[in-house]
Short mmCIF file of N, CA, C and O in Angstrom, two decimals:
data_model
loop_
_atom_site.label_atom_id
_atom_site.label_comp_id
_atom_site.label_asym_id
_atom_site.label_seq_id
_atom_site.Cartn_x
_atom_site.Cartn_y
_atom_site.Cartn_z
N MET A 1 169.62 97.01 0.46
CA MET A 1 170.60 96.52 1.43
C MET A 1 170.06 96.69 2.85
O MET A 1 169.67 97.72 3.22
N SER A 2 170.18 95.61 3.55
CA SER A 2 169.48 95.60 4.80
C SER A 2 170.73 95.83 5.83
O SER A 2 171.98 95.49 5.70
N THR A 3 170.30 96.35 6.91
CA THR A 3 171.28 96.40 8.06
C THR A 3 170.88 95.60 9.17
O THR A 3 169.73 95.34 9.51
N ASP A 4 171.96 94.94 9.78
CA ASP A 4 171.71 93.94 10.80
C ASP A 4 171.97 94.78 12.05
O ASP A 4 173.26 95.09 12.30
N PHE A 5 171.25 94.98 12.95
CA PHE A 5 171.17 95.67 14.14
C PHE A 5 171.61 94.91 15.42
O PHE A 5 171.91 95.46 16.51
N TRP A 6 171.58 93.54 15.14
CA TRP A 6 171.96 92.74 16.21
C TRP A 6 173.41 92.72 16.69
O TRP A 6 174.31 92.75 15.90
N VAL A 7 173.42 92.50 18.05
CA VAL A 7 174.88 92.41 18.62
C VAL A 7 174.67 91.35 19.59
O VAL A 7 173.55 91.10 20.23
N ASP A 8 175.73 90.53 19.85
CA ASP A 8 175.80 89.42 20.75
C ASP A 8 175.28 89.78 22.20
O ASP A 8 174.68 89.04 23.01
N ALA A 9 175.70 91.04 22.64
CA ALA A 9 175.11 91.45 23.97
C ALA A 9 173.61 91.39 24.18
O ALA A 9 173.17 91.47 25.40
N LEU A 10 172.71 91.36 23.08
CA LEU A 10 171.43 91.24 23.15
C LEU A 10 170.80 89.74 23.38
O LEU A 10 169.57 89.67 23.67
N SER A 11 171.70 88.86 23.42
CA SER A 11 171.34 87.63 23.43
C SER A 11 170.75 87.19 24.85
O SER A 11 171.29 87.69 25.86
N VAL A 12 169.78 86.58 24.81
CA VAL A 12 169.08 86.04 26.12
C VAL A 12 169.46 84.53 26.29
O VAL A 12 168.93 83.91 27.33
N GLY A 13 170.26 83.89 25.49
CA GLY A 13 170.79 82.48 25.69
C GLY A 13 170.00 81.56 25.04
O GLY A 13 170.22 80.33 25.39
N VAL A 14 168.79 81.80 24.55
CA VAL A 14 167.86 80.79 23.95
C VAL A 14 168.09 81.07 22.49
O VAL A 14 167.38 82.09 22.06
N ASP A 15 168.47 80.13 21.61
CA ASP A 15 168.73 80.38 20.27
C ASP A 15 167.43 80.80 19.50
O ASP A 15 167.49 81.70 18.67
N GLU A 16 166.31 79.99 19.90
CA GLU A 16 164.99 80.51 19.28
C GLU A 16 164.68 81.83 19.50
O GLU A 16 164.24 82.52 18.60
N PHE A 17 164.81 82.33 20.74
CA PHE A 17 164.40 83.69 20.96
C PHE A 17 165.33 84.71 20.41
O PHE A 17 164.98 85.89 20.00
N ASP A 18 166.65 84.42 20.38
CA ASP A 18 167.59 85.28 19.92
C ASP A 18 167.32 85.46 18.29
O ASP A 18 167.42 86.47 17.88
N ARG A 19 166.89 84.43 17.73
CA ARG A 19 166.67 84.60 16.35
C ARG A 19 165.39 85.32 16.01
O ARG A 19 165.48 86.24 15.14
N ALA A 20 164.50 85.29 16.81
CA ALA A 20 163.21 85.88 16.83
C ALA A 20 163.46 87.42 16.99
O ALA A 20 163.07 88.38 16.40
N HIS A 21 164.30 87.68 18.16
CA HIS A 21 164.62 89.02 18.42
C HIS A 21 165.38 89.77 17.30
O HIS A 21 165.19 90.93 17.12
N ARG A 22 166.34 89.17 16.80
CA ARG A 22 167.08 89.55 15.71
C ARG A 22 166.29 89.94 14.55
O ARG A 22 166.26 91.08 14.05
N GLU A 23 165.41 89.04 14.22
CA GLU A 23 164.43 89.18 13.11
C GLU A 23 163.39 90.41 13.41
O GLU A 23 163.32 91.41 12.45
N GLN A 24 163.09 90.51 14.60
CA GLN A 24 162.09 91.62 14.97
C GLN A 24 163.05 93.06 14.91
O GLN A 24 162.43 93.92 14.19
N LEU A 25 164.08 93.05 15.42
CA LEU A 25 164.99 94.26 15.44
C LEU A 25 165.17 94.60 13.96
O LEU A 25 165.00 95.86 13.68
N ASN A 26 165.56 93.85 13.24
CA ASN A 26 165.88 94.22 11.74
C ASN A 26 164.72 94.54 10.92
O ASN A 26 164.77 95.32 10.18
N THR A 27 163.55 93.86 11.19
CA THR A 27 162.30 94.21 10.59
C THR A 27 161.92 95.74 10.80
O THR A 27 161.45 96.54 9.99
N ILE A 28 162.21 96.20 12.16
CA ILE A 28 161.91 97.50 12.40
C ILE A 28 162.84 98.44 11.73
O ILE A 28 162.32 99.51 11.19
N GLY A 29 164.11 98.03 11.62
CA GLY A 29 164.93 98.83 10.66
C GLY A 29 164.44 98.81 9.19
O GLY A 29 164.53 100.01 8.62
N GLU A 30 163.83 97.73 8.73
CA GLU A 30 163.32 97.76 7.45
C GLU A 30 162.14 98.71 7.28
O GLU A 30 162.05 99.31 6.29
N ILE A 31 161.33 98.65 8.33
CA ILE A 31 160.20 99.73 8.37
C ILE A 31 160.71 101.20 8.31
O ILE A 31 160.18 101.93 7.65
N GLU A 32 161.89 101.41 9.22
CA GLU A 32 162.33 102.76 9.00
C GLU A 32 162.74 103.20 7.74
O GLU A 32 162.51 104.35 7.22
N ALA A 33 163.60 102.15 7.07
CA ALA A 33 163.99 102.38 5.81
C ALA A 33 162.80 102.74 4.65
O ALA A 33 162.86 103.66 3.91
N ALA A 34 161.78 101.88 4.82
CA ALA A 34 160.50 102.11 3.95
C ALA A 34 159.86 103.40 4.28
O ALA A 34 159.61 104.10 3.34
N LEU A 35 159.86 103.73 5.38
CA LEU A 35 159.28 104.98 5.81
C LEU A 35 160.23 106.32 5.30
O LEU A 35 159.72 107.25 4.70
N GLY A 36 161.45 106.03 5.35
CA GLY A 36 162.39 107.07 4.85
C GLY A 36 162.32 107.23 3.39
O GLY A 36 162.53 108.28 2.86
N ARG A 37 162.03 106.16 2.57
CA ARG A 37 161.84 106.39 1.21
C ARG A 37 160.35 106.71 0.88
O ARG A 37 160.09 106.94 -0.33
N GLY A 38 159.42 106.81 1.76
CA GLY A 38 158.07 107.45 1.53
C GLY A 38 157.24 106.30 1.02
O GLY A 38 156.25 106.46 0.51
N ASP A 39 157.71 104.98 1.27
CA ASP A 39 157.04 103.89 0.71
C ASP A 39 155.93 103.28 1.80
O ASP A 39 156.33 102.32 2.60
N ARG A 40 154.86 103.93 1.81
CA ARG A 40 153.69 103.85 2.75
C ARG A 40 153.29 102.28 2.77
O ARG A 40 153.05 101.64 3.77
N GLN A 41 153.12 101.77 1.46
CA GLN A 41 152.54 100.33 1.19
C GLN A 41 153.57 99.33 1.90
O GLN A 41 153.11 98.32 2.67
N GLU A 42 154.80 99.52 1.51
CA GLU A 42 155.78 98.59 2.12
C GLU A 42 155.84 98.58 3.63
O GLU A 42 155.94 97.71 4.33
N ALA A 43 155.88 99.89 4.14
CA ALA A 43 156.08 99.90 5.56
C ALA A 43 154.80 99.39 6.33
O ALA A 43 154.82 98.61 7.34
N ALA A 44 153.62 99.63 5.83
CA ALA A 44 152.42 98.98 6.42
C ALA A 44 152.37 97.37 6.30
O ALA A 44 152.16 96.74 7.30
N ALA A 45 152.81 96.79 5.21
CA ALA A 45 153.06 95.40 5.01
C ALA A 45 154.18 94.87 6.02
O ALA A 45 153.75 93.77 6.70
N LEU A 46 155.16 95.60 6.18
CA LEU A 46 156.19 95.12 7.20
C LEU A 46 155.70 95.34 8.63
O LEU A 46 155.96 94.41 9.48
N LEU A 47 154.85 96.31 8.90
CA LEU A 47 154.34 96.57 10.14
C LEU A 47 153.36 95.33 10.53
O LEU A 47 153.33 94.80 11.68
N GLU A 48 152.61 94.92 9.47
CA GLU A 48 151.57 93.78 9.64
C GLU A 48 152.39 92.46 9.92
O GLU A 48 152.02 91.69 10.89
N LEU A 49 153.31 92.29 9.12
CA LEU A 49 154.35 91.19 9.34
C LEU A 49 154.90 91.25 10.78
O LEU A 49 154.80 89.98 11.37
N LEU A 50 155.33 92.21 11.12
CA LEU A 50 155.95 92.25 12.43
C LEU A 50 154.92 92.24 13.54
O LEU A 50 155.31 91.40 14.61
N LEU A 51 153.81 92.67 13.46
CA LEU A 51 152.66 92.34 14.34
C LEU A 51 152.38 90.96 14.59
O LEU A 51 152.22 90.50 15.52
N GLN A 52 152.34 90.17 13.37
CA GLN A 52 151.97 88.79 13.38
C GLN A 52 153.10 87.93 14.07
O GLN A 52 153.00 87.16 14.95
N ARG A 53 154.31 88.27 13.69
CA ARG A 53 155.43 87.62 14.26
C ARG A 53 155.62 87.84 15.83
O ARG A 53 156.09 86.95 16.46
N LEU A 54 155.49 89.18 16.21
CA LEU A 54 155.65 89.51 17.46
C LEU A 54 154.61 88.92 18.48
O LEU A 54 154.91 88.34 19.43
N THR A 55 153.49 88.71 17.86
CA THR A 55 152.25 88.10 18.69
C THR A 55 152.68 86.71 18.89
O THR A 55 152.57 86.19 20.07
N LEU A 56 153.03 86.03 17.94
CA LEU A 56 153.44 84.54 18.04
C LEU A 56 154.68 84.36 18.91
O LEU A 56 154.54 83.57 19.94
N HIS A 57 155.63 85.22 18.73
CA HIS A 57 156.86 85.13 19.68
C HIS A 57 156.46 85.32 21.01
O HIS A 57 156.98 84.61 21.88
N GLN A 58 155.84 86.42 21.31
CA GLN A 58 155.38 86.80 22.61
C GLN A 58 154.72 85.64 23.37
O GLN A 58 154.76 85.36 24.55
N ALA A 59 153.86 85.05 22.52
CA ALA A 59 153.02 83.86 23.31
C ALA A 59 154.01 82.84 23.66
O ALA A 59 153.84 82.26 24.63
N GLU A 60 154.94 82.40 22.76
CA GLU A 60 155.98 81.43 22.99
C GLU A 60 156.87 81.83 24.07
O GLU A 60 157.09 80.89 24.96
N GLU A 61 157.40 83.01 24.25
CA GLU A 61 158.19 83.44 25.30
C GLU A 61 157.31 83.34 26.67
O GLU A 61 157.90 82.92 27.68
N MET A 62 156.14 83.75 26.69
CA MET A 62 155.39 83.74 27.77
C MET A 62 155.12 82.36 28.26
O MET A 62 155.20 82.09 29.53
N ASP A 63 154.81 81.51 27.33
CA ASP A 63 154.61 80.13 27.71
C ASP A 63 155.97 79.58 28.48
O ASP A 63 155.71 78.85 29.52
N MET A 64 157.00 79.89 27.99
CA MET A 64 158.20 79.21 28.50
C MET A 64 158.43 80.07 30.05
O MET A 64 158.73 79.31 30.82
N LEU A 65 158.20 81.25 30.04
CA LEU A 65 158.31 81.93 31.35
C LEU A 65 157.34 81.50 32.33
O LEU A 65 157.70 81.20 33.50
N VAL A 66 156.08 81.07 31.95
CA VAL A 66 155.18 80.56 32.92
C VAL A 66 155.58 79.08 33.32
O VAL A 66 155.60 78.68 34.43
N ARG A 67 156.04 78.24 32.23
CA ARG A 67 156.53 76.80 32.51
C ARG A 67 157.82 76.81 33.48
O ARG A 67 157.91 75.98 34.34
N THR A 68 158.48 77.97 33.42
CA THR A 68 159.75 77.97 34.35
C THR A 68 159.37 78.85 35.61
O THR A 68 160.48 79.00 36.31
N SER A 69 158.32 79.26 35.79
CA SER A 69 158.03 79.99 37.06
C SER A 69 158.77 81.12 37.08
O SER A 69 159.17 81.59 38.27
N TYR A 70 159.06 82.02 36.04
CA TYR A 70 159.80 83.22 36.19
C TYR A 70 159.04 84.27 36.99
O TYR A 70 157.99 84.62 36.79
N PRO A 71 159.68 84.77 38.08
CA PRO A 71 159.18 85.62 38.94
C PRO A 71 158.84 87.12 38.40
O PRO A 71 157.95 87.72 39.05
N GLY A 72 159.44 87.44 37.26
CA GLY A 72 159.11 88.79 36.80
C GLY A 72 158.02 88.71 35.74
O GLY A 72 158.10 89.75 34.81
N ILE A 73 157.24 87.81 35.58
CA ILE A 73 156.44 87.52 34.41
C ILE A 73 155.28 88.64 34.31
O ILE A 73 155.07 89.03 33.07
N ASP A 74 154.83 89.32 35.39
CA ASP A 74 153.92 90.35 35.18
C ASP A 74 154.53 91.48 34.38
O ASP A 74 153.84 92.12 33.68
N HIS A 75 155.70 91.88 34.73
CA HIS A 75 156.34 92.93 34.14
C HIS A 75 156.56 92.65 32.64
O HIS A 75 156.39 93.56 31.73
N ILE A 76 156.92 91.51 32.24
CA ILE A 76 157.31 91.07 30.97
C ILE A 76 155.85 91.14 30.19
O ILE A 76 155.75 91.62 29.08
N ARG A 77 154.80 90.66 30.77
CA ARG A 77 153.59 90.72 30.07
C ARG A 77 152.97 92.09 29.75
O ARG A 77 152.51 92.36 28.84
N ASP A 78 153.39 92.96 30.78
CA ASP A 78 152.95 94.43 30.57
C ASP A 78 153.68 95.15 29.37
O ASP A 78 153.19 95.88 28.55
N VAL A 79 154.98 94.80 29.40
CA VAL A 79 155.78 95.38 28.36
C VAL A 79 155.45 94.77 27.04
O VAL A 79 155.48 95.51 26.07
N GLN A 80 155.19 93.52 26.94
CA GLN A 80 154.86 92.96 25.68
C GLN A 80 153.47 93.46 25.19
O GLN A 80 153.51 93.83 24.12
N SER A 81 152.48 93.66 26.10
CA SER A 81 151.23 94.28 25.69
C SER A 81 151.41 95.73 25.20
O SER A 81 150.89 96.14 24.16
N ALA A 82 152.26 96.41 26.00
CA ALA A 82 152.37 97.88 25.62
C ALA A 82 153.08 97.87 24.15
O ALA A 82 152.75 98.77 23.27
N ASN A 83 154.12 97.02 23.87
CA ASN A 83 154.75 97.04 22.63
C ASN A 83 153.78 96.69 21.38
O ASN A 83 153.87 97.29 20.41
N LEU A 84 152.91 95.65 21.66
CA LEU A 84 151.99 95.46 20.61
C LEU A 84 150.97 96.58 20.35
O LEU A 84 150.57 96.93 19.25
N ALA A 85 150.51 97.18 21.49
CA ALA A 85 149.69 98.26 21.37
C ALA A 85 150.49 99.50 20.52
O ALA A 85 149.81 100.08 19.61
N ARG A 86 151.59 99.75 20.87
CA ARG A 86 152.43 100.77 20.16
C ARG A 86 152.67 100.53 18.81
O ARG A 86 152.51 101.35 17.91
N LEU A 87 152.88 99.17 18.46
CA LEU A 87 153.09 98.83 16.96
C LEU A 87 151.88 99.00 16.10
O LEU A 87 151.88 99.43 15.06
N GLY A 88 150.79 98.64 16.89
CA GLY A 88 149.36 98.73 16.25
C GLY A 88 149.04 100.16 15.91
O GLY A 88 148.61 100.55 14.88
N ARG A 89 149.46 101.07 16.87
CA ARG A 89 149.14 102.50 16.61
C ARG A 89 150.02 102.98 15.54
O ARG A 89 149.36 103.84 14.61
N LEU A 90 151.21 102.44 15.36
CA LEU A 90 152.09 102.99 14.28
C LEU A 90 151.49 102.44 12.86
O LEU A 90 151.57 103.19 11.93
N LYS A 91 151.04 101.24 12.91
CA LYS A 91 150.55 100.72 11.72
C LYS A 91 149.35 101.56 11.24
O LYS A 91 149.26 101.93 10.07
N GLU A 92 148.49 101.97 12.14
CA GLU A 92 147.28 102.59 11.91
C GLU A 92 147.74 104.05 11.39
O GLU A 92 147.13 104.44 10.44
N GLN A 93 148.62 104.57 11.91
CA GLN A 93 149.16 105.92 11.41
C GLN A 93 149.62 105.92 10.03
O GLN A 93 149.33 106.68 9.24
N VAL A 94 150.40 104.94 9.71
CA VAL A 94 150.93 104.62 8.40
C VAL A 94 149.75 104.40 7.43
O VAL A 94 149.77 104.99 6.48
N GLU A 95 148.78 103.56 7.78
CA GLU A 95 147.86 103.14 6.78
C GLU A 95 146.79 104.27 6.55
O GLU A 95 146.22 104.33 5.53
N ASN A 96 146.60 105.01 7.68
CA ASN A 96 145.66 106.20 7.52
C ASN A 96 146.14 107.64 7.13
O ASN A 96 145.72 108.60 7.32
N GLY A 97 147.30 107.48 6.54
CA GLY A 97 147.89 108.62 5.86
C GLY A 97 148.74 109.68 6.76
O GLY A 97 148.79 110.82 6.42
N GLY A 98 149.07 109.11 7.98
CA GLY A 98 149.86 110.03 8.75
C GLY A 98 151.28 110.45 8.07
O GLY A 98 151.71 109.81 7.25
N HIS A 99 151.85 111.44 8.88
CA HIS A 99 152.92 111.94 8.39
C HIS A 99 154.13 110.95 8.51
O HIS A 99 154.44 110.61 9.56
N LEU A 100 154.80 110.52 7.28
CA LEU A 100 155.67 109.61 7.25
C LEU A 100 157.03 109.85 8.17
O LEU A 100 157.48 108.99 8.70
N PRO A 101 157.53 111.16 8.03
CA PRO A 101 158.76 111.38 8.98
C PRO A 101 158.35 111.15 10.39
O PRO A 101 159.17 110.74 11.06
N ASP A 102 157.24 111.61 10.74
CA ASP A 102 156.82 111.25 12.11
C ASP A 102 156.79 109.79 12.42
O ASP A 102 157.28 109.38 13.59
N ALA A 103 156.11 109.11 11.49
CA ALA A 103 156.13 107.59 11.71
C ALA A 103 157.60 106.95 11.79
O ALA A 103 157.86 106.09 12.58
N ARG A 104 158.48 107.41 10.90
CA ARG A 104 159.79 106.90 10.97
C ARG A 104 160.53 107.25 12.20
O ARG A 104 161.17 106.37 12.68
N ARG A 105 160.18 108.37 12.73
CA ARG A 105 160.80 108.74 14.14
C ARG A 105 160.28 107.86 15.22
O ARG A 105 161.05 107.39 15.97
N ILE A 106 158.89 107.43 15.19
CA ILE A 106 158.39 106.59 16.08
C ILE A 106 158.98 105.38 15.96
O ILE A 106 159.33 104.52 16.95
N ALA A 107 159.30 104.66 14.70
CA ALA A 107 160.00 103.47 14.39
C ALA A 107 161.27 103.40 14.96
O ALA A 107 161.64 102.51 15.61
N THR A 108 162.00 104.48 14.75
CA THR A 108 163.36 104.49 15.18
C THR A 108 163.42 104.50 16.80
O THR A 108 164.22 103.82 17.50
N GLU A 109 162.42 105.35 17.34
CA GLU A 109 162.30 105.16 18.85
C GLU A 109 161.97 103.73 19.25
O GLU A 109 162.44 103.38 20.35
N MET A 110 161.05 103.06 18.56
CA MET A 110 160.69 101.74 18.83
C MET A 110 161.98 100.74 18.89
O MET A 110 162.18 99.91 19.81
N ARG A 111 162.62 100.95 17.90
CA ARG A 111 163.93 100.06 17.60
C ARG A 111 164.87 100.22 18.87
O ARG A 111 165.48 99.38 19.46
N MET A 112 165.06 101.59 19.09
CA MET A 112 166.07 101.73 20.34
C MET A 112 165.51 101.32 21.69
O MET A 112 166.22 100.98 22.53
N ALA A 113 164.15 101.53 21.77
CA ALA A 113 163.45 100.96 23.06
C ALA A 113 163.51 99.45 23.13
O ALA A 113 163.80 98.84 24.16
N PHE A 114 163.50 98.77 22.05
CA PHE A 114 163.67 97.46 21.95
C PHE A 114 164.96 96.86 22.33
O PHE A 114 165.17 96.05 23.04
N VAL A 115 165.90 97.57 21.87
CA VAL A 115 167.40 97.37 22.21
C VAL A 115 167.57 97.51 23.85
O VAL A 115 168.02 96.74 24.51
N ASP A 116 167.00 98.65 24.23
CA ASP A 116 167.18 99.03 25.63
C ASP A 116 166.28 97.88 26.47
O ASP A 116 166.88 97.33 27.47
N TYR A 117 165.17 97.47 26.02
CA TYR A 117 164.52 96.36 26.72
C TYR A 117 165.33 95.11 26.74
O TYR A 117 165.23 94.40 27.78
N LEU A 118 165.91 94.75 25.61
CA LEU A 118 166.62 93.41 25.57
C LEU A 118 167.85 93.53 26.62
O LEU A 118 168.06 92.42 27.22
N LEU A 119 168.49 94.74 26.44
CA LEU A 119 169.52 94.85 27.41
C LEU A 119 169.28 94.76 28.84
O LEU A 119 170.06 94.29 29.70
N LYS A 120 168.08 95.36 29.20
CA LYS A 120 167.77 95.82 30.63
C LYS A 120 166.60 94.78 31.11
O LYS A 120 166.36 94.57 32.24
N GLY A 121 165.68 94.36 30.17
CA GLY A 121 164.61 93.61 30.62
C GLY A 121 164.70 92.18 30.41
O GLY A 121 164.72 91.30 31.31
N ASP A 122 164.57 91.77 29.16
CA ASP A 122 164.80 90.39 28.63
C ASP A 122 166.07 89.75 29.30
O ASP A 122 166.01 88.64 29.73
N ILE A 123 167.00 90.37 29.46
CA ILE A 123 168.29 89.93 29.77
C ILE A 123 168.25 89.36 31.29
O ILE A 123 169.02 88.48 31.66
N ASN A 124 167.40 89.97 32.01
CA ASN A 124 167.04 89.52 33.37
C ASN A 124 166.53 88.06 33.41
O ASN A 124 166.86 87.34 34.47
N PHE A 125 165.89 87.66 32.54
CA PHE A 125 165.62 86.24 32.61
C PHE A 125 166.55 85.27 31.99
O PHE A 125 166.29 84.17 32.01
N LYS A 126 167.61 85.80 31.47
CA LYS A 126 168.64 84.89 30.91
C LYS A 126 169.22 84.02 32.00
O LYS A 126 169.15 82.86 31.67
N SER A 127 169.60 84.42 33.01
CA SER A 127 170.00 83.65 34.06
C SER A 127 168.99 82.60 34.55
O SER A 127 169.28 81.48 35.02
N HIS A 128 167.68 83.15 34.68
CA HIS A 128 166.73 82.27 35.13
C HIS A 128 166.50 81.02 34.18
O HIS A 128 166.37 79.96 34.58
N LEU A 129 166.62 81.35 32.82
CA LEU A 129 166.55 80.34 31.86
C LEU A 129 167.64 79.39 31.88
O LEU A 129 167.53 78.12 31.64
N ASP A 130 168.98 80.00 31.98
CA ASP A 130 169.94 79.00 32.34
C ASP A 130 169.82 78.05 33.34
O ASP A 130 170.14 76.92 33.10
N MET A 131 169.39 78.54 34.40
CA MET A 131 169.08 77.51 35.66
C MET A 131 168.09 76.63 35.34
O MET A 131 168.05 75.57 35.84
N ALA A 132 166.99 77.01 34.57
CA ALA A 132 166.06 76.11 34.17
C ALA A 132 166.33 75.08 33.06
O ALA A 132 165.57 74.25 32.65
N GLY A 133 167.52 75.34 32.50
CA GLY A 133 168.03 74.52 31.37
C GLY A 133 167.54 74.83 30.05
O GLY A 133 167.64 73.91 29.35
N TYR A 134 167.10 75.95 29.86
CA TYR A 134 166.59 76.39 28.53
C TYR A 134 167.55 77.17 27.77
O TYR A 134 167.29 77.40 26.64
N SER A 135 168.65 77.54 28.10
CA SER A 135 169.70 78.22 27.38
C SER A 135 170.28 77.53 26.27
O SER A 135 170.44 76.33 26.28
N HIS A 136 170.51 78.23 25.13
CA HIS A 136 171.36 77.59 23.97
C HIS A 136 170.62 76.27 23.46
O HIS A 136 171.33 75.36 23.25
N ARG A 137 169.25 76.39 23.21
CA ARG A 137 168.47 75.35 22.75
C ARG A 137 168.02 75.66 21.30
O ARG A 137 167.91 76.83 21.01
#
């Protein structure tokens, strides 16, 4: 049974991005569950999937922000890079025999940080995208 961590308050107003964010958030939850069950193989596979999806999503998001001349783009780029690096380190920890309860705690912290980022970071460009005509597409 999966858990849906999405709430409408996390919406950035672009359907494509909201779907991606929801999927990313829920995949982190699935990673937490796999780590909680001690299923290293599933957790590693989910981490690889999330890394691939996140890399693609971040490129699409950055393209839109560049095209719309978003003024806070450097901050978004820095956060995105840091998130990919942290996710990569977690994947290495899981694959290399790291302590799974520690990995699960890190995954939980990542999920909570992602929610915080959506509420405080990505949400800042919601009005920008509205003005640029990109919301609810």
